Short mmCIF file of C-alpha atoms in Angstrom, two decimals:
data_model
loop_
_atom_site.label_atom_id
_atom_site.label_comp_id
_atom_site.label_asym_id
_atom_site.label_seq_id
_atom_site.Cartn_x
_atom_site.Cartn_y
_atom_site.Cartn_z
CA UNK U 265 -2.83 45.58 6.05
CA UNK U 266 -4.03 47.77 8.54
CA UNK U 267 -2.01 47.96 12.10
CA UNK U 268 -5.05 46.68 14.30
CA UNK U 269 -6.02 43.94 11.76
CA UNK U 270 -2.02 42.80 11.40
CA UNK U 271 -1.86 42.57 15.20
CA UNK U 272 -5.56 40.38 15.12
CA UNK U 273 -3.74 38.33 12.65
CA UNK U 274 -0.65 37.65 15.23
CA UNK U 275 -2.46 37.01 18.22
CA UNK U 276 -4.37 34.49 15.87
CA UNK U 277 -0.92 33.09 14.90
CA UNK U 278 0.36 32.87 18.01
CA UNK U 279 -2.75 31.44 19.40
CA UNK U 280 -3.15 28.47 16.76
CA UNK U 281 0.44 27.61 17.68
CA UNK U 282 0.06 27.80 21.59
CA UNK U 283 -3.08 25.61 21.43
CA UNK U 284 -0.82 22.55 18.64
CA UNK U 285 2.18 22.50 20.24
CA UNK U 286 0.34 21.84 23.55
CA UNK U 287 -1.50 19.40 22.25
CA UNK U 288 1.67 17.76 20.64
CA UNK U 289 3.45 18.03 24.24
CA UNK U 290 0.76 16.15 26.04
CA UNK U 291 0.83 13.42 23.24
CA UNK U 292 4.86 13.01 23.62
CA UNK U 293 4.59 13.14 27.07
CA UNK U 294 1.33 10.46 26.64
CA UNK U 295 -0.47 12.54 28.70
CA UNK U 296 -3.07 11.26 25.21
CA UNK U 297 -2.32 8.42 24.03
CA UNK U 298 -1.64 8.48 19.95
CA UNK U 299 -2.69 5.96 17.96
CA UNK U 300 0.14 4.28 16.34
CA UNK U 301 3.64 2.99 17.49
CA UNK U 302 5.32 4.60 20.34
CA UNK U 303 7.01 7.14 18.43
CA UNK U 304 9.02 8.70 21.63
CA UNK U 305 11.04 5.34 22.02
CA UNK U 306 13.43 6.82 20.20
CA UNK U 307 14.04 9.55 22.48
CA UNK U 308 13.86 7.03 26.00
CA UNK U 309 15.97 4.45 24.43
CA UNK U 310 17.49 5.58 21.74
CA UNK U 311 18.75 8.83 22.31
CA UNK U 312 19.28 8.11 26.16
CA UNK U 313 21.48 5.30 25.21
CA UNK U 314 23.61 7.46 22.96
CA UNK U 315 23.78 10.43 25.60
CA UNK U 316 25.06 7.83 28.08
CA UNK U 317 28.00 6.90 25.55
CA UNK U 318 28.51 10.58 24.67
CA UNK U 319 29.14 11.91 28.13
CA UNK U 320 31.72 9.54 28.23
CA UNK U 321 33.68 11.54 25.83
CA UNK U 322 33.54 9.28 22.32
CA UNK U 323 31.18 8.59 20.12
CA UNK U 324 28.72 4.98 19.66
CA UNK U 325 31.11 3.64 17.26
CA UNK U 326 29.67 0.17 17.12
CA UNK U 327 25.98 0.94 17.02
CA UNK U 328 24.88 0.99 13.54
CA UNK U 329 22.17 3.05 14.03
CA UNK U 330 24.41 6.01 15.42
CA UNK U 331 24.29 7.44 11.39
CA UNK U 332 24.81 11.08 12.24
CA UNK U 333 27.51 13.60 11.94
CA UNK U 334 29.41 14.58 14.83
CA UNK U 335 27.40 17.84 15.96
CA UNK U 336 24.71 15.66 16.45
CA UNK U 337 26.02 15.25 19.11
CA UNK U 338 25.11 18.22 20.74
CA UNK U 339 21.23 17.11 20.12
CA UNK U 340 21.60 14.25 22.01
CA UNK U 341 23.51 16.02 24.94
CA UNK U 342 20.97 18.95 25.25
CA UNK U 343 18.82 17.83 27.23
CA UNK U 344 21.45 18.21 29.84
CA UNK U 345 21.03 21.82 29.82
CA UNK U 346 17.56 20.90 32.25
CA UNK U 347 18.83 18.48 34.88
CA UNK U 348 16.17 19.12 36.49
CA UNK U 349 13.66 17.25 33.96
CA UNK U 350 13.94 13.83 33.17
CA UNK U 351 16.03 13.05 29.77
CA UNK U 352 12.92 12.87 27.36
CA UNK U 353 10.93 15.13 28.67
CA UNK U 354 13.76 17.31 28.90
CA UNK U 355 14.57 17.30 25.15
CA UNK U 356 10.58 17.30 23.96
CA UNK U 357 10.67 20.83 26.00
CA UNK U 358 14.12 21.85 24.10
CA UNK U 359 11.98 20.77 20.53
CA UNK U 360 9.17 22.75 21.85
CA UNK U 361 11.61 25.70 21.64
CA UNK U 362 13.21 24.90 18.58
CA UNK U 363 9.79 25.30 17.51
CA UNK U 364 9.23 28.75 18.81
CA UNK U 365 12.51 29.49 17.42
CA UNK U 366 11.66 28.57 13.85
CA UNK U 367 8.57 30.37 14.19
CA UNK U 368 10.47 33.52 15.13
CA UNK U 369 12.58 33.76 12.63
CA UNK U 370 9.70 33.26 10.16
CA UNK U 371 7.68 36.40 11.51
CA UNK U 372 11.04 38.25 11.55
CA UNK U 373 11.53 37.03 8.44
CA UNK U 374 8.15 38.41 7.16
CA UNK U 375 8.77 41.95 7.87
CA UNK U 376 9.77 44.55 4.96
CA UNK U 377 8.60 45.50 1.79
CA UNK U 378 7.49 42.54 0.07
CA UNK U 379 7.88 39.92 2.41
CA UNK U 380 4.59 38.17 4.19
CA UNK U 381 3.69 36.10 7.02
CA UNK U 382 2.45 33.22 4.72
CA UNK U 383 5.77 31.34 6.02
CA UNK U 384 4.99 31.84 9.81
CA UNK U 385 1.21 30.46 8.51
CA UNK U 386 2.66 27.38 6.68
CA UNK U 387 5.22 26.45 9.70
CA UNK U 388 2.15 26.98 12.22
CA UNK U 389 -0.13 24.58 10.39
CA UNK U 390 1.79 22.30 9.04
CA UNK U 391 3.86 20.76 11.95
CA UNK U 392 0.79 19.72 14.17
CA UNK U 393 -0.07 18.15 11.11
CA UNK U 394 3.01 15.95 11.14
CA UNK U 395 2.16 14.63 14.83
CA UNK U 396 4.15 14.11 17.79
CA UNK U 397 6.61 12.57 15.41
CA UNK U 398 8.22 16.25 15.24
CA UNK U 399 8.77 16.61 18.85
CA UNK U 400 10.56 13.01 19.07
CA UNK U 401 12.97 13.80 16.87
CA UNK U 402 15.64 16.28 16.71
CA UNK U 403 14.91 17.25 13.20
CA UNK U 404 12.78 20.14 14.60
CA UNK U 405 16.18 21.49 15.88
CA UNK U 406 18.31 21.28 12.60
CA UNK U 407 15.59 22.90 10.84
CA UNK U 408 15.54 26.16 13.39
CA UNK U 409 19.00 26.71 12.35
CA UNK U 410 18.48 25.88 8.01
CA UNK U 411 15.65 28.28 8.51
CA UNK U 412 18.00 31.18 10.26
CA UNK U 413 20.74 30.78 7.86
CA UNK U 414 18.26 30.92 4.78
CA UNK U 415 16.80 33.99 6.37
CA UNK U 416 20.50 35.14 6.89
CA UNK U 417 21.74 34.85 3.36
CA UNK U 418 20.84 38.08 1.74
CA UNK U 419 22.04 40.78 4.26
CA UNK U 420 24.69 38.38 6.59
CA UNK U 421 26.19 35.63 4.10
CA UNK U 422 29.07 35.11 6.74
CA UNK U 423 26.83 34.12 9.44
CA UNK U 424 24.61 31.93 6.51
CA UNK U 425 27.42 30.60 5.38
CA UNK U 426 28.73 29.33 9.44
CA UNK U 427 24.77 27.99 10.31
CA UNK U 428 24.50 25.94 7.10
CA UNK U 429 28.10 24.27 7.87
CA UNK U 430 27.60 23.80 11.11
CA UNK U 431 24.04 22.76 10.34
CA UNK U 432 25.19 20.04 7.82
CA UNK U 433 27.46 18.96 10.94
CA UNK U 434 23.90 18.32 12.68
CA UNK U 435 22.53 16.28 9.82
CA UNK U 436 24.10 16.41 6.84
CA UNK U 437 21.05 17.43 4.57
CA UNK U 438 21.38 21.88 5.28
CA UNK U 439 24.76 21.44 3.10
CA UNK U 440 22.39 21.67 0.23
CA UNK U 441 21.35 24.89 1.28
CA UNK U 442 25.23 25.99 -0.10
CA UNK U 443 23.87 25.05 -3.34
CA UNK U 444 21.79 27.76 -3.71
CA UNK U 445 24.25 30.82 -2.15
CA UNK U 446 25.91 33.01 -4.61
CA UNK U 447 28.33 35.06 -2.48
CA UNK U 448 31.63 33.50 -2.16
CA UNK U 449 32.10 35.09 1.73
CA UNK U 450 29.17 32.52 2.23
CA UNK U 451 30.79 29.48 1.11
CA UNK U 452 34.64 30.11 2.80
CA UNK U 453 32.60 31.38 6.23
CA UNK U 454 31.01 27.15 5.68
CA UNK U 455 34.33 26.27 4.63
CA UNK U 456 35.74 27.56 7.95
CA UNK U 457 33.05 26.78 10.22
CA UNK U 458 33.02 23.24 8.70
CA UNK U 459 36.67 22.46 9.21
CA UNK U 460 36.68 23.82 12.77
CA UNK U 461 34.01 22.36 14.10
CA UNK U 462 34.48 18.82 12.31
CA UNK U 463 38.10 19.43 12.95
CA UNK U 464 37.36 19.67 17.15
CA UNK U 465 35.11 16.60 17.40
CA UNK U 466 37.34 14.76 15.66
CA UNK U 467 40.03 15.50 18.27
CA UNK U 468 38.56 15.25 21.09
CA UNK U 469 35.67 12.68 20.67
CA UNK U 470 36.73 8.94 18.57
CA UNK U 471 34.54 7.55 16.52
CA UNK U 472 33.62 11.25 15.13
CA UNK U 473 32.86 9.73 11.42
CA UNK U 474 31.93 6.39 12.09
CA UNK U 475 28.58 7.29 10.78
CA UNK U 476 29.70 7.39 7.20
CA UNK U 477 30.30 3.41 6.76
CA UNK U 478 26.88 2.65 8.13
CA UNK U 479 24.80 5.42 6.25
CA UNK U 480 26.73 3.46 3.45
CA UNK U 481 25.06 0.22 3.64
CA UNK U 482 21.65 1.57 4.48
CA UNK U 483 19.09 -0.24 2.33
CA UNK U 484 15.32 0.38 0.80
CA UNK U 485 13.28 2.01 3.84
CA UNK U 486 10.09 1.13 3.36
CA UNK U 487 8.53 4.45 3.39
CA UNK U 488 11.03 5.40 0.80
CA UNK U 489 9.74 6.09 -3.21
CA UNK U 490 11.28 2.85 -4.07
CA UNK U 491 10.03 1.14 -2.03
CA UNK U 492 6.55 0.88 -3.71
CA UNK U 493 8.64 -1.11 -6.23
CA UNK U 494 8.35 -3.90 -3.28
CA UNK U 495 5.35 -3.33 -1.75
CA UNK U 496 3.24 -3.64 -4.47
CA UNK U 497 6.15 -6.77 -5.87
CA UNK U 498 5.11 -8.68 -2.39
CA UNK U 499 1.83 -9.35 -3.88
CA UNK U 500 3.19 -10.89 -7.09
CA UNK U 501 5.59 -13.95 -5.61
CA UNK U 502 8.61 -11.44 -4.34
CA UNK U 503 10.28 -13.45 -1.28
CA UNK U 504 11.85 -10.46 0.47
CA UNK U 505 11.30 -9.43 4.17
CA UNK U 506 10.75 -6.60 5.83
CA UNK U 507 12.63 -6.24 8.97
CA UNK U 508 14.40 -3.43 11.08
CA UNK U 509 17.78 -2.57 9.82
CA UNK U 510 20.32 -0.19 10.52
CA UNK U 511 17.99 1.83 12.61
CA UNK U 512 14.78 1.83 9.95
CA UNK U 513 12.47 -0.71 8.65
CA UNK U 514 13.51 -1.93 5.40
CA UNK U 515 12.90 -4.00 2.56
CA UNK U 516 15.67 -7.18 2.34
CA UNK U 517 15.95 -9.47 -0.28
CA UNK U 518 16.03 -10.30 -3.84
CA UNK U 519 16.39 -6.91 -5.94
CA UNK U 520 16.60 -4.43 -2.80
CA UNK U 521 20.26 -3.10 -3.57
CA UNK U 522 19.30 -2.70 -7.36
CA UNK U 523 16.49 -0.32 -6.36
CA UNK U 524 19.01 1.27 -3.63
CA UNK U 525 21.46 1.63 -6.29
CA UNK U 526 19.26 3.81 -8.63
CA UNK U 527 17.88 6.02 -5.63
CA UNK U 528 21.54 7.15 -5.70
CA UNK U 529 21.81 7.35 -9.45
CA UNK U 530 18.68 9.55 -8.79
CA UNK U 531 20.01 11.67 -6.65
CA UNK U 532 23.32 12.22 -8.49
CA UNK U 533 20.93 13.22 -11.24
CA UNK U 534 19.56 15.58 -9.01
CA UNK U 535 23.01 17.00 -7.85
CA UNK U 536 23.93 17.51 -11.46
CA UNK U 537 20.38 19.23 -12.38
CA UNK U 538 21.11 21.71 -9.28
CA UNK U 539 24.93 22.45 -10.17
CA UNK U 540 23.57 22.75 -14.22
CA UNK U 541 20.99 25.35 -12.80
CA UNK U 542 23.68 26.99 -11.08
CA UNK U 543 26.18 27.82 -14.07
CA UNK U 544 23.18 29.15 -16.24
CA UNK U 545 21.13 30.63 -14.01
CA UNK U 546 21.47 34.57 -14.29
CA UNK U 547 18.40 36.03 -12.42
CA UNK U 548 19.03 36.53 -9.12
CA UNK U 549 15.82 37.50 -6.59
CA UNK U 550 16.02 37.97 -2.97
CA UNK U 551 13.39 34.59 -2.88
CA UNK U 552 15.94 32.94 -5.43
CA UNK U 553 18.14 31.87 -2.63
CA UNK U 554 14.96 30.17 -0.55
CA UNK U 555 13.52 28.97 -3.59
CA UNK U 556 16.74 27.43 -4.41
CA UNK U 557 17.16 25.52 -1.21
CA UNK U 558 13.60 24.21 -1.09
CA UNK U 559 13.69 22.89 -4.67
CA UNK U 560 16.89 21.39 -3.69
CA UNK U 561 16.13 19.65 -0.37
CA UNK U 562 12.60 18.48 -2.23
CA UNK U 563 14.86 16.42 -4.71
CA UNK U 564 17.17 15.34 -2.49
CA UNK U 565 14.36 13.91 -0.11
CA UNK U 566 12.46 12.30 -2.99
CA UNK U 567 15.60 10.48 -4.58
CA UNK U 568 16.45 9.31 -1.02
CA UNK U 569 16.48 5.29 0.02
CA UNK U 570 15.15 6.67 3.36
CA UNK U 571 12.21 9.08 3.95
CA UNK U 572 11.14 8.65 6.95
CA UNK U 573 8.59 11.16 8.74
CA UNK U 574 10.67 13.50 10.28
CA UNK U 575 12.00 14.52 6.44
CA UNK U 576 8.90 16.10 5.94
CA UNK U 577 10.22 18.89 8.84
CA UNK U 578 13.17 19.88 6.45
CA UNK U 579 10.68 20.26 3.75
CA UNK U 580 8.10 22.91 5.75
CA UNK U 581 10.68 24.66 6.98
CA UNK U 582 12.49 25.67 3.79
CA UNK U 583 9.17 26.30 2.15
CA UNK U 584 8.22 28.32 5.04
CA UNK U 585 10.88 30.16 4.02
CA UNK U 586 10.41 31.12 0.37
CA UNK U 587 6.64 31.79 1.50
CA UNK U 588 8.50 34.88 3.04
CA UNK U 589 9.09 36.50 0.20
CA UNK U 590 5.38 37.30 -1.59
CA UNK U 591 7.53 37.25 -5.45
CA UNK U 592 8.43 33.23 -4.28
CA UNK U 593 7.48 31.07 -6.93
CA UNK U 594 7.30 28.25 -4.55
CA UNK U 595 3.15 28.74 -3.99
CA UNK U 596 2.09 25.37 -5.10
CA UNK U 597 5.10 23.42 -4.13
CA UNK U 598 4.78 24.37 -0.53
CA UNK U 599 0.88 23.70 -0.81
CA UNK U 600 1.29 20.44 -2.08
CA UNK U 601 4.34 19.94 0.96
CA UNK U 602 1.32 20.56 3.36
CA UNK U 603 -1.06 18.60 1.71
CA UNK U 604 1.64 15.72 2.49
CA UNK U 605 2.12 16.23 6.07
CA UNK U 606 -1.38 14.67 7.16
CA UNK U 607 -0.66 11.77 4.89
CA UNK U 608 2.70 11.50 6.63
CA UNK U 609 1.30 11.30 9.73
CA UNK U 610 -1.47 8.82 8.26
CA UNK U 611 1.03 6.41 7.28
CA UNK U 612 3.24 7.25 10.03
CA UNK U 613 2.52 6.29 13.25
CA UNK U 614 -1.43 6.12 12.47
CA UNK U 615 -1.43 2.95 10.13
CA UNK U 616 2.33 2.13 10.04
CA UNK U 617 1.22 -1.40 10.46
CA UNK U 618 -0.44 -1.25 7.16
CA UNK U 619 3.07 0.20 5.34
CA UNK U 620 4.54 -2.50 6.96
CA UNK U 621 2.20 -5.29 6.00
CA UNK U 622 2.31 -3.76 2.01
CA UNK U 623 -1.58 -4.59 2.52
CA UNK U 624 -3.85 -1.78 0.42
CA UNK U 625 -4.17 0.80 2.60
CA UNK U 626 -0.69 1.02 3.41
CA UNK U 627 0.40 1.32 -0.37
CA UNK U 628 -2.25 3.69 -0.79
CA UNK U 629 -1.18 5.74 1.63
CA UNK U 630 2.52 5.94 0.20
CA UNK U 631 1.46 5.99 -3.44
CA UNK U 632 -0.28 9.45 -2.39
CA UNK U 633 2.04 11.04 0.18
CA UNK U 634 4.94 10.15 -2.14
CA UNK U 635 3.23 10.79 -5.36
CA UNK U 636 2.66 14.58 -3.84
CA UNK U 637 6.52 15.02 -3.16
CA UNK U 638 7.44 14.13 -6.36
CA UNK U 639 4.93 16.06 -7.89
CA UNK U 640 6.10 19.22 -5.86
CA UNK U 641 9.78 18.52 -6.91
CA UNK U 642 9.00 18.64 -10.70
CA UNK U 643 6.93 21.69 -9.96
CA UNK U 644 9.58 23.36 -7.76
CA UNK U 645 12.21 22.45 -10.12
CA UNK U 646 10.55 23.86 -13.17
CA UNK U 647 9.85 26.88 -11.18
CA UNK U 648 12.65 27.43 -10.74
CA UNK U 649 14.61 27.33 -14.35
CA UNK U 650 11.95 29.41 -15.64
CA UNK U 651 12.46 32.39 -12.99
CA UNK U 652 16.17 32.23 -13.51
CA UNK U 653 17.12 30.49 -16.49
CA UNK U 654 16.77 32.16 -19.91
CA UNK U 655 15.66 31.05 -22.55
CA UNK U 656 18.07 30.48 -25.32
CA UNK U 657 16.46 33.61 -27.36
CA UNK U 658 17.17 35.80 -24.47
CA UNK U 659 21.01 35.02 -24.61
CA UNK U 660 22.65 37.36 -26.48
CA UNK U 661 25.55 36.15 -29.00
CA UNK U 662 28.81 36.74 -28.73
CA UNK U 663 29.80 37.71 -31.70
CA UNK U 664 27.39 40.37 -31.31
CA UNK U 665 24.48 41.44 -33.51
CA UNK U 666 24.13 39.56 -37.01
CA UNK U 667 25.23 41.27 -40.38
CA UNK U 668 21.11 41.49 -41.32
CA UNK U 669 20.63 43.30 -37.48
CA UNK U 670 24.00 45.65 -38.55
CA UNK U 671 22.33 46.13 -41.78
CA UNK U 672 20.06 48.75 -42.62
CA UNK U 673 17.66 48.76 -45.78
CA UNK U 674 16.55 52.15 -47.31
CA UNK U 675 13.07 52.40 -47.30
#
């Protein structure tokens, strides 16, 4: 690309994303009024209520919907860092940043031989297309930091190694990223950074890993792939209820914890497909590691009881990633991850009422935004294999070349 034509494209970037995220700060700050549920209540009440607790010096320990490792923590108490905003606004401004930060990594990301900006492109479009969902949440901020240590992995595994520990800490879900690092300085630099941190909060704050008995008992959120099971089972005589439970709405009643159960059975198949790739696979890219993650954190979201909107954030921001390396075999994966986001946001805040209600738009809605997901996971995961997985006629024997190979017949 030529220099003046690379630095049209950027200001283009950068101008796209100036004009979204605005327009996602003056819905948040319902300065516009989005259709939907109020989807920054979590942030007013929610996360207000848990900062007051927190500054106290221990953690929510009897709220059920605190279901968050302990450096979550730190999320909730940012906002601090601007006393002179008010607490939400204060902490849309800090996801407005985490934002920029993710976006800066992806263009630094994109430079060198072979790399492209295709990332920066996906991360720019795709989040606006998510709504102001990804501004009242502090997914935006865990993904920054995934997206930094995938970025990091090739030439600094130490410092990969420390942000995917610490940002499994945040939210649990960047520990998959381990999955997909080869270097063993990676995984003891988590190992470290994972015991120290964890090890601090759980001195000095109570309460630290209360979180794990009540992500325990979570049930069938209705957004979740199961949960078509019920929607479409309401119209047939099913006597369940939907009702909001341990932070999320979800399905109760006859059946629900028999569908829960085999979203876990799922996703311990899915563990055991990524550690199976992981002892055979012998090609090694620079992409493999990005293309790794993504596959990994598509399988895990899909096979979750819970995939609520913000999910989709993980999921652009690891394919914005392998979409940084122009060898990625991630191309129509990632697509079909963007294609999803306007659903999302369709079902979620748009017409939640209709997911809620199981009525025909509502299923319809899921069937497609779900049915893409799970469509990109088979793709990603095939993908995969086939880059770094040989086939069994490519595997040499053991015992060495056959008596007919050793063999030579005179002509």
């Amino acid at each position: 690309m030529e220099p003046t034509a690379a630095r049209g494209s950027l200001a283009g970037l950068l101008g796209i994303w100036g004009v979204t995220r605005a327009a996602l700060l003056l819905c948040v700050l319902k300065v516009v009024v989005f259709p939907g549920p109020d989807v920054t209540s979590d942030v007013s009440v929610i996360y207000r209520g848990w900062y007051d607790v927190l500054v106290t010096g221990t953690f929510p320990q009897d709220d059920v919907t605190w279901q968050y490792p302990p450096a979550a923590a730190l999320a909730v108490l940012s906002p601090a860092v601007l006393p002179f905003l008010e607490y939400a606004t204060a902490f849309f401004v800090l996801a407005l940043v985490a934002d920029a930060a993710a976006l800066a990594l992806l263009l630094r990301g994109a430079r060198g031989t072979g790399r492209s900006r295709r990332g920066a492109w996906l991360w720019v479009a795709a989040v606006p297309l998510l709504g102001p969902t990804v501004y009242a949440r502090y997914d935006v901020m865990v993904t920054a930091v995934a997206v930094a240590a995938l970025l990091a992995a090739g030439r600094h595994p130490r410092l990969a190694g420390a942000l995917m520990a610490f940002g499994a800490l945040l939210k649990v879900w960047p520990a998959l990223l381990l999955l997909a690092v080869r270097r063993r300085v990676a995984w003891a630099s988590a190992a470290v950074t994972g015991v120290a941190v964890a090890g601090l909060f759980a001195v000095l704050m109570p309460g630290a890993f209360a979180f794990l008995g009540f992500q325990r008992d979570r049930g069938t959120e209705v957004e979740s792939l199961g949960s078509l099971v019920f929607h479409v089972a309401r119209h047939h005589g099913w006597d369940g209820e939907v009702l909001l439970n341990y932070g999320s709405v979800e399905f109760l009643g006859p059946y629900v914890s028999w569908v829960s159960t085999g979203a876990l059975f799922l996703t311990g198949a899915a563990l055991a497909w990524l550690v199976l790739w992981r002892l055979l696979a012998t090609r090694f890219a620079p992409h493999t590691a990005a293309d790794a993650a993504f596959t990994a954190v598509l399988l895990f979201t899909v096979t979750s009881r819970v995939i609520s909107p913000q999910y989709m954030v993980w999921l652009v921001g690891t394919a914005a990633v392998c979409l940084c390396f122009r060898e990625s075999r991630m191309g129509r994966p990632a697509a079909l991850v963007l294609a999803a986001c306007p659903v999302t946001m369709l079902e979620f805040p748009v017409w939640f009422g209709h997911v809620v209600a199981s009525d025909a738009l509502g299923i319809t809605l899921l069937t497609i935004r779900n049915g893409l997901l799970v469509t990109a996971s088979l793709l990603a995961a095939r993908a995969l294999w086939r880059a770094t997985v040989p086939a069994r006629r490519e595997i040499p024997s053991a015992a060495g070349p056959s008596w007919a190979e050793r063999t030579t017949v005179p002509s």
